[in-house]
Structure formats: C-alpha cells, structure tokens
Amino acid sequence: MPSPDPLLWERDREQAVLSAVIGELRSARPAMVTVTGEPGLGQNDLLCWAAGHARNAGLHVLTARASPAEHELRYGVVAQLLAEEGPTTVSRLFLTQDRPGGLPGLNALLAAARDRPTLLVVHDVQWLDQASLRWLEALARRLPQVPLVLLTSSTGTAIDRPEWNVGTPLTGLASTIELALPPLTASGTAAAVLAVCGTPGDPAFTEAVAGATRGIPAVVHDVLDRFTRTGRRPDAEHVDHLRALTAEVVGDHAARALSELRDPAAVDVLRALAVCGDLLDFPLVCMLAGPHSVPEARLRAALGASGLTANRDGSPRVPDAVVRARILEEMPAGDRADLYARAARLAQRVAAADQGIAELLLAARPVGAPWAVDTLRRGFTAALRNGRRDRATAYLARALDEPLDAENRVRVELQLASVQMVIAPAAAERRLHGLIRSSGDCAGLRSHAVDLCLLGGDTRAARLAGTGDPGPDGGRGQRAVPGAVRAAGTGENAGPPDTRPGAELPCPTSRAPGDPAPGAAQGSGTSQAPGPRDGVPAEGAAATPGAPVADPAPAAEPGDASGTDPAVAERHELTALARVARFLRHEDSELDVLPVPDLPEHSCSPAVAGVRAWEQAVAGVHLDASRRLARAAFAPDPTGRPPLVVPRLFACRALFLSDDGDEAEGYLGALLTEAHRQRAAISVAHVLSVRADLHIRHGRPDAAARDLAAAEAELPPARLHPLFVPYWTSLNLVTELQNGRLDRAREAAARPVPPLAEECATTSYLLFARGLLARVEQDPHRAREYFRASGRWLLRYGCVNPAVLPWRSLAAEAAHALGDGEDSLRLAREEVHHARRWGAPGALGRAELSLAVVSGENRTEYLRAAVATLGESPARTAYTRAVLALASAEREDAAHQSAVARTSSNTALPAGDIDPGVLMDIPGQDRHAHHGAPPARGGPPPPGTPSRTEAAEPAPRHGLSAVESETAALAAQGLGNREIAAALSVTTRTVELRLSGVYRKLRIRGRDELRALTQGSEGS
C-alpha cells in the first residue's frame, strides 16, 4: 500500500535514510542532506515529513522556505530560521552591512545547538538570496563542531548552487548525502490508481496514466482525483478522457510555476524556448529573446529552477506541448506572431531544418520573402513523406498567405486540393470550384482542376468550366451522347459507324509509331458496320434512347483546328473531361446549362485521344483505332501542357479491353510512379484500383489484393466518394472469390453502399460482382437477375462491348441452368455478335465458350473455336476452362463411338483424356452444360470462318490422365502436397510431378490459376 500522503508514494528508501540521519543527530552526529528532483516529485513533502519525525523524537527543528518573491531580500531565509530567537535578532539581520565576517545570529545558533541537537530544514534553496546563501555556507563549514543537520530541497538547478551539494571537503567530517527522487514506477502507478480510485485499473489504463503524467506523483494524484470525481471506472474505455484531464492538470501546474518566475529576462528566454527551443541552440534563443544583461549561466539556472524546462543535450528545452502553449498564451497575439516570424528568419539564416522552419511559419505573420513559400513547400513534401497529410495541408494553406504571383498561387492551390481530396474532400471541391470559375492567369490550369475533381468524384466541375462553343446550332444540339456509341447502333435508324481510317488521328502526335498513316485501310473487324443479324436486337441504339439518326459533323475550330493553340488545347481537354463526367454520372433530373459537346474531330490533345479510345471501346467498335488512340493518350502534348490523369486511366482501360493488358500495365506503372512523385494520394489510389482490375481480369488475385490494400491505405474507404464505392466494392468482392475466401466475399457483397452510389455508372460493376457470388453459391436464378440488372445499367450508359463485363454470356449460362434454353441461346448469340464486332480475341473466345456451354449440337466445334480464339488472348483462365471443356466433350464423343469406352468405365483413362467428373464439377458452373438443348434455327453457324479457324493451327488435345485429374481436383480444393499424398497413398514427390504435368498441359502457372479456374471467375 502506498503512503497516505500522495507525494510520498514509493519514497520508502528516502524516508529510511532520513530516519537514520535523525537517529544519528540524537547521538550528536552532524550531517548535510540535500533532496533534489523535478517539480512535483515530493521534495518539500519529504522535508516536512522529516521535520515532523524529528519533533516527535524530541529534537529542535527550525524551518525556512525560499521563494522567488524574496530572492532579492537580504537574509530572507535566515530571518525565518532565527524567528524563534526574537525580533531583536531578526532586525539586526537587515541592519547589518554586507562586510566580511558579518554573519548575525550564527554564533548564537551554534551555541544553542551544542546544548540541544537541532535540525535545520530549508525548502527550495534554488531561490536563496545571496546573503542567506553565504550564511548557510558558513554554517556548513562549522557543522563538524556541533550536533546539527542541515536538510535542504531543490528543484532543477539552483541559481547559485550551494557548495555543500557537490560533496567538497567544506563540511569536513560531517556526512554529506544527496537524494535524487525518481518518478513513480509502473507498480507504483498501479498502486496509486488503486489508492485514489478505490479499484484496480486496467493495464492499458495504468500504462496510459504512467505515460501521460511521466510518473510525477503530484500530477498523478491530481489527475486521478479529477478522474474519480467524474464517476468513471479506470478501464481502457476512458483513456482518452484521462489524457484530456492530464493536459488540464499539466497546464495548471505550468501556469503556477510560470507565475513564480519574476525575472523578465528569464520570461523572455522561456518564451523564445517555447517557440524554437528544439530548433535553435540556446545562445541563439537568448539572441532571439532580445538584449539583456543577465549572464547565460544565470538564465540556465533560473529556467531549470522554474521546473518548466528540462536539460536535453546540455541545453534547456520545454519538453511538453501543453507547457509550451501555457507559456505563450499570455502573450498578445500580435507579439506572439511577431516572435514566430523573427524565429523563422533567424532559423532560415542559420540553415535550420526546412520542416522546423515551416512549423515556425505556421504561427508567424506573413514574412513577405520568397524563401518562406519555398520552405513551406519543402515542408509539405517532407510531411507527406512521413504520412502527415494534415500537417502538409497546413503548410500549403500557410503558403497562400504569402505574396504570390497568379500562376504560382494556382499551382499551390492545386497541390493543396490534391491532398485535401483525401482528408477534406468538401474543402478541396470548394477550392477547385473557385479555380475553375476564375479567369485570367489561372485559366490555363482549369482542366487540371476539373481532372482532380473527377478523381474525387465531383462530376459537376466539368459543367462549371464552360466547355467549348455552342456550335453552329447555337447550343440547341442534342444532349451528351457519345458519338462512338451512336455510331455503334444497330437498329434500323442507326447510321453506319464512322469507318474513316485515322479520322480521329489527324496529327502525328495522335498516332502511335508503326501505325498506318491516315487514309490507310483498317483491318477486318473494325470497319464493318454492324447490322441486324440472326435476330440480335440493336442494343447500341437502346443505349441512347432518343438519339438522332446520325451525328452531325462538328464545326471546325476557328483558327488552329488541331489544338496546338493553348486556348484551343484547353478547350479540347475540358470537352474530354466533360464527356467523362457525363459517362460517370447520369443525371436525368438535372438540366445542364449547355449540352456536353462532342469530342473534336481533329485534335492533337492526348486527353481527347484517351477519352475517344474509351468511348469506342465501350461501344465495341473500331478496335485498331481505339488501340492507337489509347497509345496516343500517353504521347507528349504538342503545346507542352502537363498531362491529365483521368483520360490516361480511361485509355489504360481501353487497352485491356482490347487484350493489350501487358501494355496497359506498363502505362499504369508509369502513372503510378508519376503520382508518387507528385505526392498525389488520390491519383495513386485510382491507378492502383485500375491495376487491380487488370490483375483480376488476368487471373492474378493475389496481386489484385495487394493493390487494393495499397489503394485503401492511400484513400481510406470512409473517404471514398460514393461514385466509386460500387467499383471498389466489386473489385474486393471478386478478388475474395478468386482467392477462395467465400465468407469475405459475402461480407463485401452485404456491405451497404451510399444512396448516391446507386445512381452512377459503376453500379453495374457491383451488380455483376454480386451475380458472380450468386453463381459460385449455385443460385442461378439470383445470378441471372444480377447479370441482367448489370446489363441494363451498362446499356443505359452506352456500354455495348462484352469485353467491359460479359454479362450476357453469364446470364445465358444461368438461364441454361434454369432450363430456359431459348433465352440462353439468344443471350449467348448476342454476346458472340458484339464480341465479333469488337474483334478482341479474349471477349470473342469467352463468348464462344458460353455459346458452347448452352448449345447442344455442334458443341465440340464451338469449343474448338473457343480454344483457338482464346489461345491468342491473355485470358488464361478462360482458355484453361475451354481446354478442359473441349477435352471432356471429345471424350464423350469418343465414348458414343466406341463400345469399349462404354464398357470400361471402371478402368483408368488413357493418357490424353480427362475424367469429366473431376475438374468440370466446380462451384458456380453449370454441371450439366454439355447436356443442353440443340441450337435454335437461324443461329450462328459453328465458328470456322477462314479468318479465324482455318488460319490458325488446330488446337492440341490438352487431356489429363485419371491420376492427374484426381490430384488437380484435390489441389484446387486447397489441400497441400502432403495432404494430397496422404489421401492418395503416394509420396510428396509424386504429387509434385503430377501437378507439374497438370500445369504444363493446361498452360497455367500454378495453384492460383487452378483455383481461379475452379471458381469460374473468368471475364470478371
């Protein structure tokens, strides 16, 4: 149990020493004892305890206390000691001249002590006046001659350190003891919590008490006393309240100590220390405080005696932020700001650390010097590097208070908004809207402000920019309908698409190296106008209801039509961003001030190229032109304008829709490096999310999970704009499915989304991902509803291309599982039709594979075509699935033709065949897909045109033996090699050899792709 006196907790050792000294004093043995420590450690309380203990032992006790108020009063402490001798002796003290040998009352005190052992107790000797100090030193020299003990206490470093504290031969044969009081230990703090609160504290609570109070008994007692009066229990739930109370108590103690500091020079130096003590050396701090006549050593002693500073590396420091605030709060605001400004100038002259100077500038008035802005921007970079985004934004906001030219001011505001998009998106939007509305010098950066707004989810900013001229119709044109989407219409009123080769690439910078010059013929599959065929409805026209029959050619730009003029180039960029905003958010309830114009027909702007590439990709037309435009989005701007982020992200998405995923991954890596270099967290997060989408499409769920985790570290989900919530949720959901974590996938699917998230284009991704989950859970009815709902959203936004999301093929397989053969065939043929029009092997191969699944007749031919097509694409999961399905179909065909195969079902399969019940029976797929209904009349013939199958090599037979199939099935279920070996009664080496053969025959790289194959997440 601790002592009843809170300030004597864990002072048993010191009390034992003092008891021994008092016991020896009764035997006429003199001693000199000094108790030291920080304020609040209980020095004076320990002296009071010793005085009471000596009185109880019958000793004569004289006490005195030095104070800052009496520091200049001669013999102030001696007068307190000799008060019992009578007023005559005390009055003589103040009348005695300061001459050698003038020590009034000392001889009388020594004579009395010889007759009666005496204990002299002097508190706070750091505040001794000079006369009392000399008097006590003279007493100390005479201690060996009398039975007297001098017991003193001090806090910090005394202004004039008494000689007896250093253990010199001054005291002769008298014992000299110095007791340094330590803070409370962890066990002592726990005992204090029990004593004050009446109940043991949680370990977390006790640890918080020790850390916040630094184990100082006075602070511990006051904090726990206030905490107990609130009625709370000492547990971990109330740690935050405890820290708030600790700040109040520490501030009160600091204010009390500050009120006792009377020296004006020491006060000025203390304020300068509170401002920049951690940045500048103590001589520089004294210089900052102003001219004074007090020696540096005396200032150090005065600050140490106040208890407000602590020595660190030989210099005084104010260690606590609460104490620094209390020291500065009494200064007038103008004086305080001026002190910070002078400190910043001094720190800049001595080349102090940039971030330290930036901290000083935060509280300083504007200094009006160029170095201030440069220092704040460097501090901004350092703060972001350390993960302190709130501090980084404070630095840039302070830089805006300095005088800046218009261009630099806009650049600083853009840089500030890029960070605020993550921590304070509403403030960032207001700042960017102000930039967009303004004119003059900042007009050249409006497109970058709109680009940043789109990354943050703000689609209104594009309308504020006032994109383009109304055109020859005076602004009465149609609403924003992508020209590429209108050209992709297949209804009877839809005109043919613009098949002019290179029409979108009139200038050299918009054409990738090696591409044909304008006027060259395009390849097959990109210049054929799609029309009604095999009963396929015209979904391109349905995507834009009410669209005109044809898109009128836009009027030529006045002046420089190619966009090399800076004003025209910016107008082109703003037009491209307005098209992106229109695509991301479909707001039928809002009337735009001006219709969103079409993209300029002739432009060298990389932003226009990237957005046009995406529009053609989602419309499913002009594969080669879309690919060239996507590459041109990464070409340097001919006007030297810095590139935008959003158009390049859409260009990357267009590239992996055209099966150029490796190229898109390289561009995304460059974008990520650029975003990291610019410290743009919002850009980093979006680039990582798009790359995660690419990893998912290529069957790399582990890499996708890493990118998603990194994206959420840059942009926490709580800060994510509702516009992007469905997309990010879908990526997490599909990643968990591919990694085999079904429970986490269900949690992601059940996670609520904001209402605004259900009104944007990304809703289709979440619906599609929920359909995949229902497919894995073998719920075809729910899966078909989700896939159809996803398709309706895609068509609403003009997304016809099955490479975006293959919702038709998966809805067809779900309908086939439900026995709706007619609907499944219709959807599968539509998918094949749109995929063939787009021309990418990955989309076409997946569509052909789904058509084979729902078809009854000619299934083997369909599968062979799918294998041949997917062999040219990076969709390895879909390719492996097609290979397995083809092997199963060929085995069934052979079984029908061979009586031996029908009678030998219990024997081992020959090499090159595959057991259909091992790998084909996987969750999320139709187990009876090969028993489907025959194709309907008028359906597309088996794929075998010369442009596809005749030019390609015949697909090899990638069959597995029975033992390989069995081993692969166990590995796909997540069993390790040892578990598989134990189940099959073989060695681990045999399992490794069998799996190596499986990977080689199926053309996959390991268990991840094998697991992804079994979960049927291809095309997602």
Coordinates of C-alpha atoms in Angstrom, one line a residue, residues 517-846:
A517 CA -0.9 6.9 -91.9
P518 CA -4.3 8.5 -92.3
G519 CA -6.1 7.1 -95.3
A520 CA -4.8 3.6 -94.9
A521 CA -7.3 0.7 -94.8
Q522 CA -8.2 -0.6 -91.4
G523 CA -8.1 -4.3 -90.5
S524 CA -11.1 -6.5 -90.6
G525 CA -13.4 -6.4 -87.6
T526 CA -13.1 -2.7 -87.1
S527 CA -14.5 -1.2 -90.2
Q528 CA -17.6 -3.3 -90.8
A529 CA -20.9 -1.6 -90.0
P530 CA -22.8 -4.0 -87.8
G531 CA -26.4 -4.6 -88.7
P532 CA -29.3 -6.8 -87.6
R533 CA -28.3 -10.4 -87.8
D534 CA -29.7 -13.6 -86.5
G535 CA -32.4 -11.9 -84.6
V536 CA -30.0 -9.9 -82.4
P537 CA -31.6 -6.6 -81.2
A538 CA -29.8 -3.4 -81.7
E539 CA -28.6 -2.7 -78.2
G540 CA -26.4 0.2 -79.3
A541 CA -29.4 2.2 -80.2
A542 CA -31.2 1.2 -77.0
A543 CA -28.3 2.6 -75.0
T544 CA -29.1 6.1 -76.1
P545 CA -32.9 6.5 -76.4
G546 CA -34.0 9.4 -78.4
A547 CA -30.7 9.9 -80.1
P548 CA -30.7 11.4 -83.6
V549 CA -30.3 9.3 -86.7
A550 CA -26.8 10.5 -87.3
D551 CA -24.2 12.6 -85.5
P552 CA -23.7 15.8 -87.5
A553 CA -20.1 16.6 -88.2
P554 CA -18.8 19.2 -85.8
A555 CA -17.9 22.6 -87.0
A556 CA -14.2 23.2 -87.5
E557 CA -12.4 25.0 -84.7
P558 CA -11.7 28.7 -85.5
G559 CA -8.1 29.4 -86.0
D560 CA -6.0 26.4 -85.1
A561 CA -8.2 23.4 -85.7
S562 CA -5.7 20.8 -84.5
G563 CA -5.5 22.2 -81.0
T564 CA -1.9 23.3 -80.9
D565 CA -3.0 26.7 -79.7
P566 CA -3.0 26.7 -75.9
A567 CA -6.6 28.1 -75.6
V568 CA -7.9 25.5 -78.1
A569 CA -5.9 22.8 -76.4
E570 CA -7.5 23.6 -73.0
R571 CA -11.0 23.7 -74.6
H572 CA -10.4 20.2 -76.0
E573 CA -9.2 18.9 -72.7
L574 CA -12.3 20.4 -70.9
T575 CA -14.5 18.8 -73.6
A576 CA -12.9 15.4 -73.0
L577 CA -13.3 15.7 -69.2
A578 CA -16.9 16.7 -69.7
R579 CA -17.5 13.6 -71.6
V580 CA -16.0 11.5 -68.8
A581 CA -18.2 13.3 -66.2
R582 CA -21.3 12.6 -68.4
F583 CA -20.3 8.9 -68.5
L584 CA -19.6 8.6 -64.8
R585 CA -22.8 10.2 -63.6
H586 CA -26.1 10.0 -65.5
E587 CA -28.3 12.8 -64.0
D588 CA -31.5 12.8 -65.9
S589 CA -33.1 15.0 -63.3
E590 CA -30.7 17.9 -63.9
L591 CA -30.7 20.2 -66.8
D592 CA -27.2 21.3 -67.9
V593 CA -26.7 24.9 -68.8
L594 CA -25.0 23.9 -72.0
P595 CA -25.1 20.4 -73.6
V596 CA -21.9 18.4 -73.4
P597 CA -20.3 18.9 -76.8
D598 CA -18.9 16.1 -78.9
L599 CA -15.2 15.4 -78.9
P600 CA -13.4 17.5 -81.6
E601 CA -12.9 15.6 -84.8
H602 CA -9.4 16.9 -85.3
S603 CA -7.3 17.3 -82.2
C604 CA -3.7 16.5 -81.1
S605 CA -4.7 16.6 -77.4
P606 CA -3.7 13.3 -75.6
A607 CA -6.8 13.8 -73.4
V608 CA -9.1 13.7 -76.4
A609 CA -7.3 10.6 -77.7
G610 CA -7.7 8.8 -74.3
V611 CA -11.4 9.6 -73.9
R612 CA -12.2 8.8 -77.6
A613 CA -10.4 5.5 -77.2
W614 CA -12.6 4.6 -74.2
E615 CA -15.8 5.7 -76.0
Q616 CA -15.0 3.5 -79.0
A617 CA -14.1 0.6 -76.6
V618 CA -17.3 0.7 -74.6
A619 CA -19.3 1.0 -77.9
G620 CA -17.4 -2.1 -79.2
V621 CA -16.3 -0.6 -82.5
H622 CA -13.0 0.3 -84.1
L623 CA -10.6 -2.0 -82.2
D624 CA -7.5 -0.9 -84.0
A625 CA -8.4 2.8 -83.9
S626 CA -9.2 2.5 -80.2
R627 CA -5.9 0.9 -79.5
R628 CA -4.0 3.6 -81.4
L629 CA -5.9 6.3 -79.6
A630 CA -5.2 4.8 -76.2
R631 CA -1.5 4.8 -77.0
A632 CA -1.7 8.4 -78.3
A633 CA -3.1 9.4 -74.9
F634 CA 0.4 8.8 -73.4
A635 CA 2.2 10.9 -76.1
P636 CA 3.5 14.3 -75.1
D637 CA 1.2 17.2 -75.6
P638 CA 2.3 19.3 -78.6
T639 CA 1.6 22.5 -76.6
G640 CA 3.7 21.3 -73.7
R641 CA 0.8 21.1 -71.3
P642 CA 1.2 18.7 -68.4
P643 CA -0.8 15.5 -68.9
L644 CA -4.1 14.8 -67.2
V645 CA -4.7 11.7 -65.1
V646 CA -8.4 10.7 -65.9
P647 CA -8.1 10.4 -69.7
R648 CA -5.0 8.3 -69.3
L649 CA -6.7 6.0 -66.9
F650 CA -9.6 5.5 -69.4
A651 CA -7.0 4.9 -72.1
C652 CA -5.5 2.1 -70.0
R653 CA -8.9 0.6 -69.5
A654 CA -9.5 0.7 -73.3
L655 CA -6.2 -1.1 -73.7
F656 CA -7.0 -4.0 -71.5
L657 CA -10.4 -4.2 -73.2
S658 CA -8.5 -4.7 -76.4
D659 CA -6.4 -7.6 -74.9
D660 CA -3.4 -5.3 -74.5
G661 CA -3.1 -5.8 -70.8
D662 CA 0.6 -6.0 -70.6
E663 CA 1.0 -2.7 -72.4
A664 CA -1.7 -1.2 -70.2
E665 CA 0.2 -2.5 -67.1
G666 CA 3.3 -0.7 -68.3
Y667 CA 1.4 2.6 -68.7
L668 CA -0.2 2.1 -65.3
G669 CA 3.2 1.6 -63.7
A670 CA 4.4 4.9 -65.2
L671 CA 1.2 6.6 -64.0
L672 CA 1.8 5.2 -60.5
T673 CA 5.4 6.5 -60.5
E674 CA 4.3 9.9 -61.6
A675 CA 1.6 10.1 -58.9
H676 CA 4.0 9.0 -56.2
R677 CA 6.5 11.7 -57.4
Q678 CA 3.8 14.4 -57.2
R679 CA 2.6 13.1 -53.8
A680 CA -1.0 12.9 -55.2
A681 CA -2.7 10.3 -53.0
I682 CA -6.0 10.5 -54.8
S683 CA -4.2 9.7 -58.1
V684 CA -2.2 6.8 -56.6
A685 CA -5.4 5.2 -55.2
H686 CA -7.2 5.3 -58.5
V687 CA -4.2 4.0 -60.5
L688 CA -3.9 1.1 -58.0
S689 CA -7.6 0.3 -58.3
V690 CA -7.5 0.2 -62.1
R691 CA -4.4 -2.0 -62.0
A692 CA -6.2 -4.3 -59.5
D693 CA -9.0 -4.6 -62.1
L694 CA -6.4 -5.6 -64.7
H695 CA -4.9 -8.2 -62.3
I696 CA -8.4 -9.7 -61.8
R697 CA -9.0 -10.0 -65.5
H698 CA -5.7 -11.8 -65.9
G699 CA -6.3 -14.2 -63.1
R700 CA -3.9 -12.7 -60.6
P701 CA -6.0 -12.3 -57.4
D702 CA -3.0 -12.1 -55.0
A703 CA -1.6 -9.1 -56.9
A704 CA -5.1 -7.6 -57.1
A705 CA -5.4 -7.9 -53.3
R706 CA -2.1 -6.2 -52.7
D707 CA -3.0 -3.3 -55.0
L708 CA -6.4 -2.9 -53.3
A709 CA -4.8 -2.9 -49.9
A710 CA -2.3 -0.2 -51.0
A711 CA -5.1 1.8 -52.6
E712 CA -7.2 1.8 -49.4
A713 CA -4.1 2.9 -47.4
E714 CA -3.8 5.9 -49.7
L715 CA -7.6 6.6 -49.8
P716 CA -9.5 5.0 -46.9
P717 CA -12.9 3.6 -47.9
A718 CA -14.6 6.1 -45.5
R719 CA -13.2 8.9 -47.6
L720 CA -14.1 7.4 -50.9
H721 CA -16.7 9.3 -53.0
P722 CA -20.0 7.4 -53.4
L723 CA -19.5 7.5 -57.1
F724 CA -16.6 5.0 -56.8
V725 CA -17.9 2.8 -53.9
P726 CA -19.6 0.2 -56.2
Y727 CA -16.5 -0.2 -58.3
W728 CA -14.1 -0.6 -55.4
T729 CA -16.5 -3.0 -53.6
S730 CA -16.8 -5.1 -56.7
L731 CA -13.1 -5.4 -57.0
N732 CA -12.8 -6.5 -53.4
L733 CA -15.6 -9.0 -53.8
V734 CA -14.2 -10.6 -57.0
T735 CA -10.7 -10.7 -55.5
E736 CA -12.0 -12.6 -52.5
L737 CA -13.9 -15.0 -54.8
Q738 CA -10.8 -15.7 -56.8
N739 CA -8.8 -16.2 -53.7
G740 CA -11.3 -18.7 -52.4
R741 CA -12.5 -16.7 -49.4
L742 CA -16.2 -17.0 -49.8
D743 CA -17.1 -15.6 -46.4
R744 CA -15.2 -12.4 -47.0
A745 CA -16.9 -12.1 -50.4
R746 CA -20.3 -12.4 -48.8
E747 CA -19.3 -9.7 -46.3
A748 CA -18.2 -7.4 -49.2
A749 CA -21.5 -8.0 -51.1
A750 CA -23.6 -7.3 -48.0
R751 CA -21.7 -4.1 -47.2
P752 CA -24.2 -1.2 -47.6
V753 CA -23.5 1.5 -50.2
P754 CA -24.5 5.1 -50.1
P755 CA -27.7 6.1 -51.9
L756 CA -25.7 8.2 -54.3
A757 CA -23.7 5.1 -55.3
E758 CA -26.8 3.6 -56.9
E759 CA -27.1 6.4 -59.4
C760 CA -23.8 6.1 -61.2
A761 CA -22.2 4.1 -64.0
T762 CA -20.2 2.0 -61.5
T763 CA -23.3 0.4 -60.1
S764 CA -23.1 -2.2 -63.0
Y765 CA -19.8 -3.5 -61.6
L766 CA -21.2 -4.2 -58.2
L767 CA -24.3 -5.9 -59.7
F768 CA -22.1 -8.0 -61.9
A769 CA -19.9 -9.0 -58.9
R770 CA -22.9 -10.0 -56.9
G771 CA -24.0 -12.1 -59.8
L772 CA -20.6 -13.9 -59.7
L773 CA -21.1 -14.5 -56.0
A774 CA -24.6 -16.0 -56.6
R775 CA -23.1 -18.1 -59.4
V776 CA -20.5 -19.5 -57.1
E777 CA -23.2 -20.2 -54.5
Q778 CA -25.1 -22.2 -57.2
D779 CA -28.1 -19.9 -57.2
P780 CA -28.7 -19.4 -61.0
H781 CA -32.0 -17.6 -60.6
R782 CA -30.4 -14.8 -58.4
A783 CA -27.3 -14.8 -60.6
R784 CA -29.3 -14.2 -63.8
E785 CA -31.2 -11.3 -62.2
Y786 CA -28.0 -9.7 -61.1
F787 CA -26.4 -10.1 -64.6
R788 CA -29.4 -8.7 -66.3
A789 CA -29.6 -5.8 -64.0
S790 CA -25.9 -5.1 -64.6
G791 CA -26.5 -5.2 -68.3
R792 CA -29.4 -2.8 -68.1
W793 CA -27.1 -0.3 -66.3
L794 CA -24.3 -0.8 -68.9
L795 CA -26.7 -0.2 -71.8
R796 CA -28.0 2.9 -70.1
Y797 CA -24.5 4.3 -70.3
G798 CA -23.8 3.1 -73.8
C799 CA -21.6 0.1 -72.9
V800 CA -22.3 -2.5 -75.6
N801 CA -18.9 -4.1 -75.7
P802 CA -18.9 -7.5 -73.9
A803 CA -15.2 -7.0 -73.0
V804 CA -16.3 -4.5 -70.4
L805 CA -18.4 -7.0 -68.5
P806 CA -19.6 -10.3 -70.1
W807 CA -23.0 -10.1 -68.5
R808 CA -24.8 -11.7 -71.5
S809 CA -22.8 -14.9 -71.5
L810 CA -23.0 -15.4 -67.8
A811 CA -26.7 -14.6 -67.8
A812 CA -27.1 -17.2 -70.6
E813 CA -25.3 -19.9 -68.6
A814 CA -27.6 -19.1 -65.6
A815 CA -30.7 -19.2 -67.9
H816 CA -29.4 -22.6 -69.2
A817 CA -29.1 -23.9 -65.7
L818 CA -32.7 -22.9 -65.1
G819 CA -33.9 -24.7 -68.3
D820 CA -34.6 -21.6 -70.3
G821 CA -32.9 -22.8 -73.5
E822 CA -34.3 -20.1 -75.8
D823 CA -33.3 -17.2 -73.7
S824 CA -29.8 -18.7 -73.0
L825 CA -29.2 -19.2 -76.7
R826 CA -30.4 -15.7 -77.6
L827 CA -28.1 -14.0 -75.0
A828 CA -25.1 -16.2 -76.0
R829 CA -25.6 -15.3 -79.7
E830 CA -25.8 -11.6 -78.9
E831 CA -22.6 -11.9 -76.9
V832 CA -20.9 -13.6 -79.9
H833 CA -22.2 -11.0 -82.3
H834 CA -21.0 -8.0 -80.2
A835 CA -17.7 -9.7 -79.4
R836 CA -17.1 -10.4 -83.1
R837 CA -17.8 -6.8 -84.0
W838 CA -15.3 -5.7 -81.4
G839 CA -12.7 -8.2 -82.5
A840 CA -10.7 -8.8 -79.4
P841 CA -9.8 -12.5 -79.0
G842 CA -10.5 -12.6 -75.3
A843 CA -14.0 -11.3 -75.5
L844 CA -14.8 -13.4 -78.5
G845 CA -13.3 -16.5 -77.1
R846 CA -15.3 -16.2 -73.8

